[in-house]
PDB file of C-alpha atoms in Angstrom:
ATOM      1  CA  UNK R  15      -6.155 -57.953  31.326  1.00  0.00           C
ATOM      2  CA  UNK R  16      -9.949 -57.418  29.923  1.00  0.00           C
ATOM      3  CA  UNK R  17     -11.509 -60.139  27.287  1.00  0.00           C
ATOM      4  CA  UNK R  18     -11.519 -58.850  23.953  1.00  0.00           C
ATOM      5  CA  UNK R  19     -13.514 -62.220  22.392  1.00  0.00           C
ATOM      6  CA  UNK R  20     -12.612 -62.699  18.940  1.00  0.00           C
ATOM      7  CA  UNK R  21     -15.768 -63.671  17.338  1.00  0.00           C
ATOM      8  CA  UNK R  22     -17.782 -60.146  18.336  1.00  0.00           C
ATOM      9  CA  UNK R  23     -17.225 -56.678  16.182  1.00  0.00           C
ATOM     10  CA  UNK R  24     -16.542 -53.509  18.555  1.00  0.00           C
ATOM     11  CA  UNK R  25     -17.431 -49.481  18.715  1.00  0.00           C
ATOM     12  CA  UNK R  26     -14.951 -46.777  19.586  1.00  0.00           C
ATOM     13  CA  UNK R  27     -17.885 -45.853  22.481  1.00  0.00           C
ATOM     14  CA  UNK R  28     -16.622 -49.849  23.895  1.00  0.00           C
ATOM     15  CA  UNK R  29     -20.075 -51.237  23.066  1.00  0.00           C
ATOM     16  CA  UNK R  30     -19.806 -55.260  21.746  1.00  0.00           C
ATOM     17  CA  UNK R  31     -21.945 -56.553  18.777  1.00  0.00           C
ATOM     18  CA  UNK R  32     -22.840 -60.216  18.193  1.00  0.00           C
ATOM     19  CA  UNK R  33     -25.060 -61.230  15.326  1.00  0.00           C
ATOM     20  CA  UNK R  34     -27.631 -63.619  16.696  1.00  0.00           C
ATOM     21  CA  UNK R  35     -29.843 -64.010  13.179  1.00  0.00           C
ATOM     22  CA  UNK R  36     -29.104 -62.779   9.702  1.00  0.00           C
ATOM     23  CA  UNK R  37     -30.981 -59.475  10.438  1.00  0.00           C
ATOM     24  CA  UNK R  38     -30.551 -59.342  14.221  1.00  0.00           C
ATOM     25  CA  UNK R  39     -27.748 -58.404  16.697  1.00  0.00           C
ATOM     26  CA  UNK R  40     -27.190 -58.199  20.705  1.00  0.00           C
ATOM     27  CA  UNK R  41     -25.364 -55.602  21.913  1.00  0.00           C
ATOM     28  CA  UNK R  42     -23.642 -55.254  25.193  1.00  0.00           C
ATOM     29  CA  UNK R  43     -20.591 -53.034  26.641  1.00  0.00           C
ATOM     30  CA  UNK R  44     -17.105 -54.293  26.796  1.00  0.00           C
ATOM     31  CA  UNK R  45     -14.923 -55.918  30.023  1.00  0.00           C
ATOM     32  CA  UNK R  46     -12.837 -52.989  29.200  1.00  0.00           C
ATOM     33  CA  UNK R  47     -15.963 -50.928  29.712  1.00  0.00           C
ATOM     34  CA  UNK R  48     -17.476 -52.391  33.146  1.00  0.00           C
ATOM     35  CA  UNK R  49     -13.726 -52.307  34.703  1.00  0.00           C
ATOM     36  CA  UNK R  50     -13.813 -48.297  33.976  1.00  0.00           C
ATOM     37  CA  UNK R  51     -16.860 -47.671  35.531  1.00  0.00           C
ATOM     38  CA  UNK R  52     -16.678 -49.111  38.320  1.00  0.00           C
ATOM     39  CA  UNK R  53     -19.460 -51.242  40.345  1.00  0.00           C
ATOM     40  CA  UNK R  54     -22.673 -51.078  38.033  1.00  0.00           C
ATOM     41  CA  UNK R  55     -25.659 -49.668  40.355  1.00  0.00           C
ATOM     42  CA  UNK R  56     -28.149 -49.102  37.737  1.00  0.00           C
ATOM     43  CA  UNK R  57     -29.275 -49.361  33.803  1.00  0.00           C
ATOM     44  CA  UNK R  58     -31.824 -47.802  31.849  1.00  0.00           C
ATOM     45  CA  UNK R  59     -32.237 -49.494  28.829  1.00  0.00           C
ATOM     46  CA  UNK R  60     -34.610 -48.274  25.512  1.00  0.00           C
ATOM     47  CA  UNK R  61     -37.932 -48.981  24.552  1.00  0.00           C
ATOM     48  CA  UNK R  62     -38.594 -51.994  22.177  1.00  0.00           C
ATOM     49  CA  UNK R  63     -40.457 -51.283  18.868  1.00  0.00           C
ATOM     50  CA  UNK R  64     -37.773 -47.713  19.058  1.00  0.00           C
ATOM     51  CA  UNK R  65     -35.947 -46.857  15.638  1.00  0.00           C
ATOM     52  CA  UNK R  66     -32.555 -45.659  16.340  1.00  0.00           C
ATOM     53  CA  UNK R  67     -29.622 -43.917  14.403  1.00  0.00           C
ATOM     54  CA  UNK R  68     -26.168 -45.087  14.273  1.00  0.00           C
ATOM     55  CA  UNK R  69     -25.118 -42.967  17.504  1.00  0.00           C
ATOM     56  CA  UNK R  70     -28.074 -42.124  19.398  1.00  0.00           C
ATOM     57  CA  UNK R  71     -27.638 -42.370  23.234  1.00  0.00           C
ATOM     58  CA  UNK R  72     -30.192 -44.969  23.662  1.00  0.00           C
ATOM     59  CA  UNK R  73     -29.212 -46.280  27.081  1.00  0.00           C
ATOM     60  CA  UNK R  74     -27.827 -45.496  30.223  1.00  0.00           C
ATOM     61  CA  UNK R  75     -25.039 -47.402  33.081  1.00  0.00           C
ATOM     62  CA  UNK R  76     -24.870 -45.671  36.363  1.00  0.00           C
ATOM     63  CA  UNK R  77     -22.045 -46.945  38.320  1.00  0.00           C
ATOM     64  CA  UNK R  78     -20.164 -45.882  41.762  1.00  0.00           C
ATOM     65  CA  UNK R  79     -18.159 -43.551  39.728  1.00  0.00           C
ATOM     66  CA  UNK R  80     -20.191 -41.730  36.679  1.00  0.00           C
ATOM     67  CA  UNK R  81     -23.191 -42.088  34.417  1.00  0.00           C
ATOM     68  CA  UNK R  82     -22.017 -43.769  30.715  1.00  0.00           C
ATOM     69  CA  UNK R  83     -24.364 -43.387  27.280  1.00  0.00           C
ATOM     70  CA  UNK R  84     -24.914 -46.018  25.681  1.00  0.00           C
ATOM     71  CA  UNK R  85     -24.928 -45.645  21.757  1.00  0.00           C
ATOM     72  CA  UNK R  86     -26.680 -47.202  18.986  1.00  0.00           C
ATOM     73  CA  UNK R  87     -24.234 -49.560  17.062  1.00  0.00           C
ATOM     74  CA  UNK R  88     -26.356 -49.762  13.845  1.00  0.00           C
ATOM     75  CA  UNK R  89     -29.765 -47.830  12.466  1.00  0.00           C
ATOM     76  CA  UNK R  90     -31.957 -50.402  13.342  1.00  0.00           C
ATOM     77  CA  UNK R  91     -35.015 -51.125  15.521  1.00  0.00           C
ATOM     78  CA  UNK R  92     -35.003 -51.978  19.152  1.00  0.00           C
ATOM     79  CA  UNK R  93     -36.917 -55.262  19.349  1.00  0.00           C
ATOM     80  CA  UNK R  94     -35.493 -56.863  22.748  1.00  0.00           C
ATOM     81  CA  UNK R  95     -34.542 -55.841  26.340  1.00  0.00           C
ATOM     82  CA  UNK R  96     -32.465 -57.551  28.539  1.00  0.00           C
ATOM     83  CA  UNK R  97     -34.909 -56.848  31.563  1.00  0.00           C
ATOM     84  CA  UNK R  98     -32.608 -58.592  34.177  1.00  0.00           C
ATOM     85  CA  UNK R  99     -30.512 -55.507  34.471  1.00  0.00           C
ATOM     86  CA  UNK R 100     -33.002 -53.833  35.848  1.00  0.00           C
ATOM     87  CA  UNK R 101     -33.385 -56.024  38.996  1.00  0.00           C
ATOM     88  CA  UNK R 102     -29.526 -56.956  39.250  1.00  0.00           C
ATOM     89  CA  UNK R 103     -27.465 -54.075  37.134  1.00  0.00           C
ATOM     90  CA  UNK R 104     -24.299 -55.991  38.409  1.00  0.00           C
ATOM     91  CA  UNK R 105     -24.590 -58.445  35.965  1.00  0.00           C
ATOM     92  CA  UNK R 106     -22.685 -56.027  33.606  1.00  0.00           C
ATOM     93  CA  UNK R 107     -19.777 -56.552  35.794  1.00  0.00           C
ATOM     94  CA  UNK R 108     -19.718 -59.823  36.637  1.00  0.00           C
ATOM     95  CA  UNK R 109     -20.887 -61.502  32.878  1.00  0.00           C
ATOM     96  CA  UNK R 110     -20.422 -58.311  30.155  1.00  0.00           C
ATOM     97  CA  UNK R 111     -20.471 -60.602  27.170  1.00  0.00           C
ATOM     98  CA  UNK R 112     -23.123 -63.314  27.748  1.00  0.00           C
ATOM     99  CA  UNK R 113     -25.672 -62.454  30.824  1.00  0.00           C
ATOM    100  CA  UNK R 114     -24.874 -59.084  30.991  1.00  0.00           C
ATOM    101  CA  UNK R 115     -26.022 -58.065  26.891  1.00  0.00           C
ATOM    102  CA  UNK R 116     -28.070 -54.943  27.381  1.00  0.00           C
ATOM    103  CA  UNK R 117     -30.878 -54.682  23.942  1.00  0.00           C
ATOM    104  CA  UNK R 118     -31.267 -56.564  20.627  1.00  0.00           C
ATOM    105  CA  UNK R 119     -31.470 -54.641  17.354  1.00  0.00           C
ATOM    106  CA  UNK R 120     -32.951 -55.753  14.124  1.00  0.00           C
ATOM    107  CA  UNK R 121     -32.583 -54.478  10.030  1.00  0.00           C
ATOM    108  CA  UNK R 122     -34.817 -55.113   7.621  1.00  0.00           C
ATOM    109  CA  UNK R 123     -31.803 -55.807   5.226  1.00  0.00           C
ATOM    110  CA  UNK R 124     -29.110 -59.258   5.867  1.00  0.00           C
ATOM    111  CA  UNK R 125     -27.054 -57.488   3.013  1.00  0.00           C
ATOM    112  CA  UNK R 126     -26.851 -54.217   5.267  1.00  0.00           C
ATOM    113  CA  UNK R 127     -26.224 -55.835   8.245  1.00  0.00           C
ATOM    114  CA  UNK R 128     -23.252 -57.608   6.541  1.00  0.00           C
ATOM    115  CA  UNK R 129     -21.537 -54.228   5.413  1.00  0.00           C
ATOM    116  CA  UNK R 130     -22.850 -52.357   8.610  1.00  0.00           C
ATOM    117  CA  UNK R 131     -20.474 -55.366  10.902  1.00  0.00           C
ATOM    118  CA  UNK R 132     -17.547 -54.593   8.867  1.00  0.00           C
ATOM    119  CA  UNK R 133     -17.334 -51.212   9.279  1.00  0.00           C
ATOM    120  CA  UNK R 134     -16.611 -51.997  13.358  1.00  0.00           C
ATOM    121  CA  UNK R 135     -13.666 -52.918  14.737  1.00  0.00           C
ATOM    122  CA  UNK R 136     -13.180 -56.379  14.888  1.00  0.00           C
ATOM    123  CA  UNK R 137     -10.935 -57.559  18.188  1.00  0.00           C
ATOM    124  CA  UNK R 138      -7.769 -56.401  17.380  1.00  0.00           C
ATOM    125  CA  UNK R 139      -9.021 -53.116  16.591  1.00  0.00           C
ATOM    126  CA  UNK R 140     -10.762 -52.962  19.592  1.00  0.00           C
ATOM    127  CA  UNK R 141      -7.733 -53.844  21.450  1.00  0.00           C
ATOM    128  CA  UNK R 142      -5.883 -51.170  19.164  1.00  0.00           C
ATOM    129  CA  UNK R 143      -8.532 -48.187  20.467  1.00  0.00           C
ATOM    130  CA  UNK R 144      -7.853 -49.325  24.317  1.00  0.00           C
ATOM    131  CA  UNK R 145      -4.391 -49.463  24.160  1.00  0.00           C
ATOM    132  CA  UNK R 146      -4.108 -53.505  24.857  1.00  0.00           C
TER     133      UNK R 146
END
């Protein structure tokens, strides 16, 4: 059974979003996600200081099996990498919701961010989409 934790807001695309300031979130991909690729092999993750659309492919996880996009949760600005995946992408198997996160994102706007996180799926939604 994959962890669906309650207190993060989901995409469709099985990326996780956790607020970590009023205008900033981490974003990761899903248990659900890293047990259908397979073993991660590599990640290529965006460019900080990049402005990205709600569903740009802004990041990449190779694994054993295929090559996943990785989409833009929110419009927003890239403002942190999670450089460890670079060295050891196998952290997104072994930790996908805490060591694993792959790129912060920040809005200008608290307000926006508020209305932006309700619009995804909260857990049971997310557990609706994968069939749990």
């Amino acid at each position: 059974m994959t962890q669906t934790p309650e207190d993060l807001r989901y995409t469709e695309e099985h990326e996780w979003v956790q607020r970590i300031s009023p205008t900033r979130v981490r974003v990761g991909i899903t248990d659900y996600a890293q047990s259908q690729l397979g073993d991660v092999v590599f990640v290529q993750l965006p460019e900080t200081d990049t402005d990205v659309a709600v569903g740009d492919s802004i990041a990449e996880v190779e694994s054993t099996k295929s090559v996943s996009d990785i989409y833009a949760p929110i419009a927003a600005k890239v403002v942190a990498v999670n450089d460890v995946l670079v060295q050891e992408p196998e952290t997104l198997n072994t930790d996908p919701y805490s060591d694993g996160w792959l790129f912060e994102l920040e809005v200008a706007d608290a307000a926006g961010l508020d209305k932006t996180l309700d619009e995804l799926l909260d857990a049971a939604g997310y557990q609706g989409v994968i069939g749990g």
